[in-house]
């Protein structure tokens, strides 16, 4: 026989189970019904890592174009491989010279504290020489859209980046502001323009009277890096042929944690690609994103539910193919390996920060997730903390739609708020 207290607890448990089951069935039914009405492809997986139970799985095993959700795999790969602070500069000192070369560090003069590297070079009294070395692959990733070359979100990959390989410019009262200032001589002001840079030259355009800051990638080279860096340290830097005869030491700079947050919160493609280059140097002694991916899949992620097609660090490539199951598996793995508070700090927060600042607003933040968008594709994968305090893992993927992305996001928001309130 149940006593009074036990009866109440039992009734509450039944109510909770019925409510949760009802919510689960409602979401599944909505997915099924809407899927018969829409013309695009979507998938959703919801998982409770504490009970190890899959609550919902709709097309979880199907492959999707992940866009910037790919950065979750990049983050995990970098987190497992790269330790402490960033390798910012390789240098070799002789009796009368300082010889330097790049290490694929994305942070130099890119909104991070670069004082350690800049001061080191400024304080050098001998001549400075930069080795003419390059990464072991093309500056653009496989499957990147060639005509996005002029947009800020697709800068080149290279061995010695500076300013994020981006030039910023605007006009205020007919005065042209350019950063770095070197590119002011490469800028033309037009009455109106839809082109910001020539395809194969560092020639830029800005519309007259445009007061908003514009950004465009510049074409990289070691010669250009030497010029830009030389202007900062007010010294001449000479580019010399590559050589293996030097024994380089490493100067470390920014914390990797700061780079991880920047990469995930604002979805920084440039940092993602450069981190994968640094991973490859660590594990294969070669600056190659492809080798970093191969190493990660073989050594860190060999048990993924479905083997992905993974080709870049940022998710810019439409060749990438991952399943919602893959993302839930990875998120669960990260939850077990990284302290929860630290892990959630890397993510955009619904209603508060980054790519989720204008979505999932609530009195108490409940969505910590990475978005991913390309034309006609929008995905979101991460963690959801319900009103009852239960942490759930989800991956919600939408591909090949022709409606407004805001409509897709609104549907997702309704679903996730329903889960927040009833699980």
Tab-separated table of C-alpha atoms in Angstrom:
chain	number	residue	atom	x	y	z
A	1	UNK	CA	0.000	0.000	0.000
A	2	UNK	CA	1.201	3.550	-0.819
A	3	UNK	CA	1.207	6.112	1.977
A	4	UNK	CA	-0.080	9.647	1.299
A	5	UNK	CA	3.356	11.097	0.431
A	6	UNK	CA	4.178	8.218	-1.906
A	7	UNK	CA	0.827	8.617	-3.690
A	8	UNK	CA	1.472	12.309	-4.324
A	9	UNK	CA	4.967	11.588	-5.672
A	10	UNK	CA	3.568	8.840	-7.894
A	11	UNK	CA	0.837	11.115	-9.266
A	12	UNK	CA	3.356	13.869	-10.000
A	13	UNK	CA	5.600	11.377	-11.786
A	14	UNK	CA	2.662	10.207	-13.936
A	15	UNK	CA	1.745	13.793	-14.787
A	16	UNK	CA	5.352	14.522	-15.747
A	17	UNK	CA	5.568	11.393	-17.895
A	18	UNK	CA	2.266	12.119	-19.620
A	19	UNK	CA	3.230	15.756	-20.231
A	20	UNK	CA	6.672	14.818	-21.550
A	21	UNK	CA	5.287	12.031	-23.730
A	22	UNK	CA	2.572	14.359	-24.983
A	23	UNK	CA	5.159	16.972	-25.913
A	24	UNK	CA	7.319	14.356	-27.626
A	25	UNK	CA	4.399	13.033	-29.670
A	26	UNK	CA	3.301	16.567	-30.530
A	27	UNK	CA	6.752	17.482	-31.822
A	28	UNK	CA	7.060	14.238	-33.769
A	29	UNK	CA	3.608	14.730	-35.233
A	30	UNK	CA	4.372	18.320	-36.174
A	31	UNK	CA	7.552	17.227	-37.903
A	32	UNK	CA	5.744	14.504	-39.821
A	33	UNK	CA	2.807	16.696	-40.815
A	34	UNK	CA	4.910	19.693	-41.791
A	35	UNK	CA	7.332	17.472	-43.668
A	36	UNK	CA	4.504	16.370	-45.940
A	37	UNK	CA	3.657	20.015	-46.656
A	38	UNK	CA	7.069	21.605	-47.122
A	39	UNK	CA	9.427	21.261	-50.055
A	40	UNK	CA	12.701	21.275	-48.137
A	41	UNK	CA	14.671	18.759	-46.118
A	42	UNK	CA	14.907	18.853	-42.324
A	43	UNK	CA	16.065	16.707	-39.450
A	44	UNK	CA	15.908	16.877	-35.683
A	45	UNK	CA	17.450	14.824	-32.911
A	46	UNK	CA	16.865	15.421	-29.188
A	47	UNK	CA	18.907	13.481	-26.636
A	48	UNK	CA	19.113	13.335	-22.844
A	49	UNK	CA	22.787	12.713	-21.944
A	50	UNK	CA	21.985	11.920	-18.308
A	51	UNK	CA	19.516	9.122	-19.016
A	52	UNK	CA	21.292	8.290	-22.303
A	53	UNK	CA	17.918	8.225	-24.026
A	54	UNK	CA	17.055	9.531	-27.459
A	55	UNK	CA	13.813	11.478	-27.075
A	56	UNK	CA	13.212	12.391	-30.712
A	57	UNK	CA	14.923	11.330	-33.918
A	58	UNK	CA	13.601	12.631	-37.212
A	59	UNK	CA	15.944	12.015	-40.153
A	60	UNK	CA	18.813	11.797	-37.705
A	61	UNK	CA	20.743	9.413	-39.947
A	62	UNK	CA	20.349	11.500	-43.109
A	63	UNK	CA	23.150	13.663	-44.494
A	64	UNK	CA	22.820	17.459	-44.491
A	65	UNK	CA	24.955	20.386	-45.606
A	66	UNK	CA	26.029	21.615	-42.151
A	67	UNK	CA	27.412	25.084	-42.993
A	68	UNK	CA	29.074	26.557	-39.882
A	69	UNK	CA	27.923	23.692	-37.671
A	70	UNK	CA	31.150	22.211	-39.062
A	71	UNK	CA	32.993	24.505	-36.649
A	72	UNK	CA	31.899	22.230	-33.792
A	73	UNK	CA	34.121	19.521	-35.255
A	74	UNK	CA	36.890	22.061	-35.806
A	75	UNK	CA	36.593	23.238	-32.210
A	76	UNK	CA	36.794	19.723	-30.796
A	77	UNK	CA	39.759	18.829	-33.001
A	78	UNK	CA	41.653	21.970	-31.980
A	79	UNK	CA	40.725	21.561	-28.306
A	80	UNK	CA	42.092	18.018	-28.282
A	81	UNK	CA	45.296	18.925	-30.116
A	82	UNK	CA	46.353	22.473	-29.288
A	83	UNK	CA	47.332	23.321	-25.733
A	84	UNK	CA	47.670	26.533	-23.744
A	85	UNK	CA	48.562	29.606	-25.798
A	86	UNK	CA	48.848	30.031	-29.544
A	87	UNK	CA	52.082	29.466	-31.401
A	88	UNK	CA	52.300	32.968	-32.820
A	89	UNK	CA	55.743	33.294	-34.361
A	90	UNK	CA	58.701	31.104	-35.283
A	91	UNK	CA	62.092	32.817	-35.009
A	92	UNK	CA	65.805	32.101	-35.344
A	93	UNK	CA	68.451	34.487	-34.017
A	94	UNK	CA	71.903	34.785	-35.576
A	95	UNK	CA	74.744	37.122	-34.616
A	96	UNK	CA	73.399	39.931	-36.776
A	97	UNK	CA	69.874	38.956	-37.890
A	98	UNK	CA	66.448	37.841	-36.758
A	99	UNK	CA	64.819	35.370	-39.126
A	100	UNK	CA	61.087	34.819	-38.718
A	101	UNK	CA	58.328	32.784	-40.329
A	102	UNK	CA	54.612	32.379	-39.854
A	103	UNK	CA	52.845	29.681	-37.850
A	104	UNK	CA	49.295	30.150	-39.242
A	105	UNK	CA	48.301	32.112	-36.118
A	106	UNK	CA	45.061	34.015	-36.926
A	107	UNK	CA	45.233	36.445	-33.998
A	108	UNK	CA	47.880	38.991	-35.056
A	109	UNK	CA	46.272	42.468	-35.146
A	110	UNK	CA	42.850	40.852	-35.443
A	111	UNK	CA	41.156	42.153	-32.314
A	112	UNK	CA	43.304	40.141	-29.909
A	113	UNK	CA	46.218	41.231	-27.726
A	114	UNK	CA	49.199	41.144	-30.101
A	115	UNK	CA	51.527	43.200	-27.909
A	116	UNK	CA	53.851	40.302	-27.101
A	117	UNK	CA	54.676	39.654	-30.754
A	118	UNK	CA	54.769	43.326	-31.769
A	119	UNK	CA	56.994	44.312	-28.825
A	120	UNK	CA	59.322	41.393	-29.516
A	121	UNK	CA	59.860	42.602	-33.089
A	122	UNK	CA	60.013	46.295	-32.163
A	123	UNK	CA	62.757	45.626	-29.629
A	124	UNK	CA	64.904	43.762	-32.128
A	125	UNK	CA	68.047	45.759	-33.007
A	126	UNK	CA	69.276	43.600	-35.886
A	127	UNK	CA	67.832	43.251	-39.378
A	128	UNK	CA	64.650	41.213	-39.660
A	129	UNK	CA	64.087	38.693	-42.433
A	130	UNK	CA	60.898	36.810	-43.282
A	131	UNK	CA	61.142	33.366	-44.853
A	132	UNK	CA	59.123	32.997	-48.046
A	133	UNK	CA	57.213	29.888	-46.927
A	134	UNK	CA	53.589	28.964	-47.640
A	135	UNK	CA	50.908	26.558	-46.446
A	136	UNK	CA	50.682	23.154	-48.118
A	137	UNK	CA	47.411	23.812	-49.929
A	138	UNK	CA	45.461	26.464	-51.818
A	139	UNK	CA	44.400	29.687	-50.046
A	140	UNK	CA	40.722	28.773	-50.628
A	141	UNK	CA	39.050	25.582	-49.455
A	142	UNK	CA	37.568	22.860	-51.612
A	143	UNK	CA	33.985	23.689	-52.562
A	144	UNK	CA	34.096	27.357	-51.576
A	145	UNK	CA	32.048	29.656	-53.808
A	146	UNK	CA	34.562	31.372	-56.093
A	147	UNK	CA	32.508	34.583	-56.406
A	148	UNK	CA	32.533	35.115	-52.630
A	149	UNK	CA	36.198	36.152	-52.879
A	150	UNK	CA	35.266	39.802	-52.169
A	151	UNK	CA	33.228	39.174	-49.013
A	152	UNK	CA	34.649	39.530	-45.510
A	153	UNK	CA	33.610	36.012	-44.459
A	154	UNK	CA	35.916	34.312	-46.987
A	155	UNK	CA	39.488	35.538	-46.446
A	156	UNK	CA	42.395	33.505	-47.720
A	157	UNK	CA	44.220	30.967	-45.584
A	158	UNK	CA	47.952	31.583	-45.300
A	159	UNK	CA	51.033	30.968	-43.169
A	160	UNK	CA	51.528	34.491	-41.817
A	161	UNK	CA	48.145	36.246	-41.563
A	162	UNK	CA	47.809	39.809	-40.351
A	163	UNK	CA	44.660	41.874	-39.667
A	164	UNK	CA	42.663	38.699	-40.283
A	165	UNK	CA	43.595	39.127	-43.966
A	166	UNK	CA	40.852	41.758	-44.090
A	167	UNK	CA	40.869	45.442	-45.065
A	168	UNK	CA	38.251	47.760	-43.520
A	169	UNK	CA	37.151	50.993	-45.186
A	170	UNK	CA	34.474	53.676	-45.059
A	171	UNK	CA	33.930	57.316	-45.998
A	172	UNK	CA	32.886	60.049	-43.569
A	173	UNK	CA	32.333	63.596	-44.900
A	174	UNK	CA	34.371	62.707	-47.988
A	175	UNK	CA	37.229	61.502	-45.797
A	176	UNK	CA	38.331	57.935	-46.454
A	177	UNK	CA	39.133	55.740	-43.478
A	178	UNK	CA	41.130	52.621	-44.277
A	179	UNK	CA	42.653	49.983	-42.000
A	180	UNK	CA	45.366	48.978	-42.627
A	181	UNK	CA	46.243	52.387	-44.064
A	182	UNK	CA	48.518	50.795	-46.704
A	183	UNK	CA	45.429	49.977	-48.772
A	184	UNK	CA	44.303	53.589	-49.013
A	185	UNK	CA	46.386	53.874	-52.163
A	186	UNK	CA	44.511	50.861	-53.547
A	187	UNK	CA	41.032	52.309	-52.999
A	188	UNK	CA	38.747	54.059	-55.497
A	189	UNK	CA	35.593	55.945	-54.485
A	190	UNK	CA	32.665	55.601	-56.896
A	191	UNK	CA	29.198	57.142	-57.028
A	192	UNK	CA	27.793	53.673	-56.403
A	193	UNK	CA	29.268	50.209	-56.377
A	194	UNK	CA	28.414	46.552	-55.888
A	195	UNK	CA	32.037	45.435	-56.211
A	196	UNK	CA	34.407	45.811	-53.296
A	197	UNK	CA	37.558	44.190	-54.758
A	198	UNK	CA	38.967	43.084	-58.091
A	199	UNK	CA	39.121	39.316	-58.577
A	200	UNK	CA	42.895	38.980	-58.936
A	201	UNK	CA	44.224	42.289	-57.607
A	202	UNK	CA	44.210	44.197	-54.345
A	203	UNK	CA	42.197	47.001	-55.901
A	204	UNK	CA	39.187	48.055	-53.810
A	205	UNK	CA	36.076	50.172	-54.323
A	206	UNK	CA	33.744	51.983	-51.948
A	207	UNK	CA	30.576	53.965	-52.620
A	208	UNK	CA	30.698	57.732	-52.116
A	209	UNK	CA	29.032	58.803	-48.890
A	210	UNK	CA	28.996	55.298	-47.461
A	211	UNK	CA	29.338	55.806	-43.697
A	212	UNK	CA	29.111	52.142	-42.760
A	213	UNK	CA	32.285	50.149	-42.330
A	214	UNK	CA	32.938	47.747	-45.194
A	215	UNK	CA	35.251	44.762	-45.080
A	216	UNK	CA	36.899	42.844	-47.875
A	217	UNK	CA	39.628	40.195	-47.928
A	218	UNK	CA	42.955	41.058	-49.497
A	219	UNK	CA	45.127	38.749	-51.583
A	220	UNK	CA	47.919	37.536	-49.324
A	221	UNK	CA	51.649	37.113	-49.889
A	222	UNK	CA	54.731	37.146	-47.719
A	223	UNK	CA	55.842	40.316	-49.478
A	224	UNK	CA	52.616	42.024	-48.411
A	225	UNK	CA	52.896	40.668	-44.853
A	226	UNK	CA	56.420	42.098	-44.645
A	227	UNK	CA	55.145	45.514	-45.719
A	228	UNK	CA	52.141	45.568	-43.371
A	229	UNK	CA	54.052	44.230	-40.368
A	230	UNK	CA	57.006	46.526	-41.104
A	231	UNK	CA	54.731	49.559	-40.937
A	232	UNK	CA	53.471	48.474	-37.520
A	233	UNK	CA	56.924	47.943	-35.978
A	234	UNK	CA	58.452	50.800	-38.003
A	235	UNK	CA	61.211	48.606	-39.356
A	236	UNK	CA	62.097	47.196	-42.733
A	237	UNK	CA	61.400	43.470	-43.103
A	238	UNK	CA	63.075	41.677	-46.003
A	239	UNK	CA	61.646	38.528	-47.562
A	240	UNK	CA	64.243	35.814	-48.215
A	241	UNK	CA	63.976	32.350	-49.853
A	242	UNK	CA	62.679	29.466	-47.749
A	243	UNK	CA	65.325	27.327	-46.085
A	244	UNK	CA	65.426	24.395	-43.678
A	245	UNK	CA	68.816	25.208	-42.183
A	246	UNK	CA	67.463	27.281	-39.299
A	247	UNK	CA	66.510	25.997	-35.855
A	248	UNK	CA	63.386	27.932	-34.994
A	249	UNK	CA	62.066	28.728	-31.548
A	250	UNK	CA	58.411	29.500	-30.870
A	251	UNK	CA	56.980	32.674	-29.391
A	252	UNK	CA	53.541	32.095	-27.905
A	253	UNK	CA	50.773	34.665	-27.766
A	254	UNK	CA	46.988	34.605	-27.368
A	255	UNK	CA	45.106	31.975	-25.363
A	256	UNK	CA	43.438	29.339	-27.528
A	257	UNK	CA	40.305	29.701	-25.407
A	258	UNK	CA	39.857	33.253	-26.693
A	259	UNK	CA	40.136	32.023	-30.278
A	260	UNK	CA	37.620	29.235	-29.666
A	261	UNK	CA	35.067	31.695	-28.303
A	262	UNK	CA	35.545	34.079	-31.212
A	263	UNK	CA	35.248	31.232	-33.706
A	264	UNK	CA	32.013	29.828	-32.260
A	265	UNK	CA	30.208	32.901	-30.930
A	266	UNK	CA	30.450	35.048	-34.064
A	267	UNK	CA	31.123	32.106	-36.414
A	268	UNK	CA	34.535	33.289	-37.581
A	269	UNK	CA	35.505	31.324	-40.707
A	270	UNK	CA	39.050	32.658	-40.805
A	271	UNK	CA	39.926	31.494	-37.293
A	272	UNK	CA	38.426	28.069	-37.988
A	273	UNK	CA	40.592	27.475	-41.046
A	274	UNK	CA	43.771	28.747	-39.425
A	275	UNK	CA	43.240	26.574	-36.339
A	276	UNK	CA	42.996	23.500	-38.533
A	277	UNK	CA	46.261	24.483	-40.211
A	278	UNK	CA	47.877	24.665	-36.787
A	279	UNK	CA	46.433	21.274	-35.859
A	280	UNK	CA	47.929	19.723	-38.988
A	281	UNK	CA	51.330	21.172	-38.170
A	282	UNK	CA	51.157	19.541	-34.741
A	283	UNK	CA	50.033	16.098	-35.866
A	284	UNK	CA	51.481	15.803	-39.394
A	285	UNK	CA	54.179	18.504	-39.590
A	286	UNK	CA	52.369	20.055	-42.536
A	287	UNK	CA	50.045	23.053	-42.835
A	288	UNK	CA	47.105	21.243	-44.421
A	289	UNK	CA	43.460	21.331	-43.339
A	290	UNK	CA	42.918	18.022	-45.128
A	291	UNK	CA	45.534	16.284	-42.978
A	292	UNK	CA	44.040	17.744	-39.794
A	293	UNK	CA	40.615	16.394	-40.742
A	294	UNK	CA	41.994	12.959	-41.529
A	295	UNK	CA	43.822	12.830	-38.208
A	296	UNK	CA	40.748	13.886	-36.238
A	297	UNK	CA	38.467	11.334	-37.875
A	298	UNK	CA	41.006	8.568	-37.315
A	299	UNK	CA	42.094	9.391	-33.781
A	300	UNK	CA	39.304	11.370	-32.085
A	301	UNK	CA	36.078	10.615	-33.938
A	302	UNK	CA	36.327	7.057	-35.217
A	303	UNK	CA	33.010	6.064	-33.605
A	304	UNK	CA	30.703	8.604	-35.234
A	305	UNK	CA	27.238	7.183	-36.045
A	306	UNK	CA	27.619	8.027	-39.743
A	307	UNK	CA	30.948	8.759	-41.400
A	308	UNK	CA	30.828	12.369	-42.588
A	309	UNK	CA	32.221	14.008	-45.659
A	310	UNK	CA	34.312	16.715	-44.051
A	311	UNK	CA	36.434	18.973	-46.237
A	312	UNK	CA	37.118	22.296	-44.455
A	313	UNK	CA	37.338	23.906	-41.041
A	314	UNK	CA	34.747	26.643	-41.402
A	315	UNK	CA	31.788	25.025	-43.160
A	316	UNK	CA	31.990	27.362	-46.167
A	317	UNK	CA	32.127	24.342	-48.454
A	318	UNK	CA	28.940	22.770	-49.756
A	319	UNK	CA	30.893	19.521	-50.109
A	320	UNK	CA	30.579	18.939	-46.350
A	321	UNK	CA	27.993	16.337	-45.329
A	322	UNK	CA	27.122	15.493	-41.709
A	323	UNK	CA	24.112	13.931	-40.012
A	324	UNK	CA	22.202	15.257	-36.981
A	325	UNK	CA	23.257	12.036	-35.240
A	326	UNK	CA	26.904	13.010	-35.779
A	327	UNK	CA	26.423	16.378	-34.098
A	328	UNK	CA	24.562	14.917	-31.123
A	329	UNK	CA	27.314	12.316	-30.718
A	330	UNK	CA	29.994	15.011	-30.773
A	331	UNK	CA	28.129	17.308	-28.372
A	332	UNK	CA	27.657	14.428	-25.940
A	333	UNK	CA	31.339	13.558	-26.223
A	334	UNK	CA	32.342	17.149	-25.495
A	335	UNK	CA	30.001	17.277	-22.499
A	336	UNK	CA	31.795	14.305	-20.984
A	337	UNK	CA	35.291	15.628	-21.678
A	338	UNK	CA	35.002	19.368	-20.984
A	339	UNK	CA	33.649	20.907	-17.743
A	340	UNK	CA	30.078	21.999	-18.458
A	341	UNK	CA	30.436	25.656	-17.459
A	342	UNK	CA	33.584	26.017	-19.544
A	343	UNK	CA	31.992	24.245	-22.500
A	344	UNK	CA	28.872	26.406	-22.529
A	345	UNK	CA	31.015	29.553	-22.359
A	346	UNK	CA	32.309	28.849	-25.863
A	347	UNK	CA	28.824	28.946	-27.408
A	348	UNK	CA	26.515	31.733	-28.581
A	349	UNK	CA	23.765	32.230	-25.984
A	350	UNK	CA	20.152	32.614	-27.069
A	351	UNK	CA	18.950	36.203	-26.694
A	352	UNK	CA	22.353	37.376	-25.487
A	353	UNK	CA	25.365	36.879	-27.739
A	354	UNK	CA	26.768	36.242	-31.166
A	355	UNK	CA	24.690	34.660	-33.891
A	356	UNK	CA	21.818	33.924	-31.452
A	357	UNK	CA	21.537	37.402	-29.947
A	358	UNK	CA	18.185	38.109	-31.605
A	359	UNK	CA	16.661	34.658	-31.071
A	360	UNK	CA	15.604	32.462	-28.146
A	361	UNK	CA	15.275	35.355	-25.713
A	362	UNK	CA	14.160	34.338	-22.244
A	363	UNK	CA	14.340	35.515	-18.635
A	364	UNK	CA	16.907	32.803	-18.141
A	365	UNK	CA	19.139	31.753	-21.075
A	366	UNK	CA	18.269	28.256	-22.231
A	367	UNK	CA	19.863	27.752	-25.665
A	368	UNK	CA	23.635	27.416	-26.042
A	369	UNK	CA	24.206	26.399	-29.633
A	370	UNK	CA	26.157	26.842	-32.848
A	371	UNK	CA	24.271	28.047	-35.891
A	372	UNK	CA	25.206	27.334	-39.469
A	373	UNK	CA	23.910	29.147	-42.523
A	374	UNK	CA	24.468	29.132	-46.253
A	375	UNK	CA	22.026	30.210	-48.930
A	376	UNK	CA	18.891	28.040	-48.504
A	377	UNK	CA	20.344	26.239	-45.471
A	378	UNK	CA	20.106	26.904	-41.736
A	379	UNK	CA	21.111	24.590	-38.895
A	380	UNK	CA	21.468	24.777	-35.134
A	381	UNK	CA	23.203	22.265	-32.875
A	382	UNK	CA	23.972	22.527	-29.190
A	383	UNK	CA	22.561	22.374	-25.680
A	384	UNK	CA	19.152	23.277	-24.258
A	385	UNK	CA	18.525	23.664	-20.539
A	386	UNK	CA	14.819	23.202	-19.796
A	387	UNK	CA	12.727	25.121	-17.261
A	388	UNK	CA	13.161	22.143	-14.914
A	389	UNK	CA	16.945	22.395	-15.273
A	390	UNK	CA	17.414	19.333	-17.473
A	391	UNK	CA	20.238	19.655	-19.971
A	392	UNK	CA	19.386	18.202	-23.376
A	393	UNK	CA	21.423	17.922	-26.576
A	394	UNK	CA	19.873	18.699	-29.933
A	395	UNK	CA	20.679	19.079	-33.601
A	396	UNK	CA	18.102	20.816	-35.813
A	397	UNK	CA	18.988	20.944	-39.520
A	398	UNK	CA	17.178	22.535	-42.464
A	399	UNK	CA	18.440	22.249	-46.044
A	400	UNK	CA	17.361	23.422	-49.483
A	401	UNK	CA	14.468	25.697	-48.590
A	402	UNK	CA	13.283	28.632	-50.707
A	403	UNK	CA	11.293	30.432	-48.021
A	404	UNK	CA	12.751	33.199	-45.872
A	405	UNK	CA	15.332	32.074	-43.348
A	406	UNK	CA	13.433	34.050	-40.696
A	407	UNK	CA	10.455	31.704	-41.192
A	408	UNK	CA	12.677	28.675	-40.681
A	409	UNK	CA	14.173	30.225	-37.553
A	410	UNK	CA	10.732	31.059	-36.173
A	411	UNK	CA	9.602	27.440	-36.577
A	412	UNK	CA	12.746	26.266	-34.810
A	413	UNK	CA	12.262	28.750	-31.989
A	414	UNK	CA	8.692	27.555	-31.374
A	415	UNK	CA	9.860	23.945	-31.186
A	416	UNK	CA	12.749	24.629	-28.829
A	417	UNK	CA	10.599	26.785	-26.534
A	418	UNK	CA	8.034	23.993	-26.406
A	419	UNK	CA	10.797	21.630	-25.303
A	420	UNK	CA	12.054	24.198	-22.775
A	421	UNK	CA	8.638	24.496	-21.133
A	422	UNK	CA	7.570	20.839	-21.060
A	423	UNK	CA	10.606	18.610	-20.567
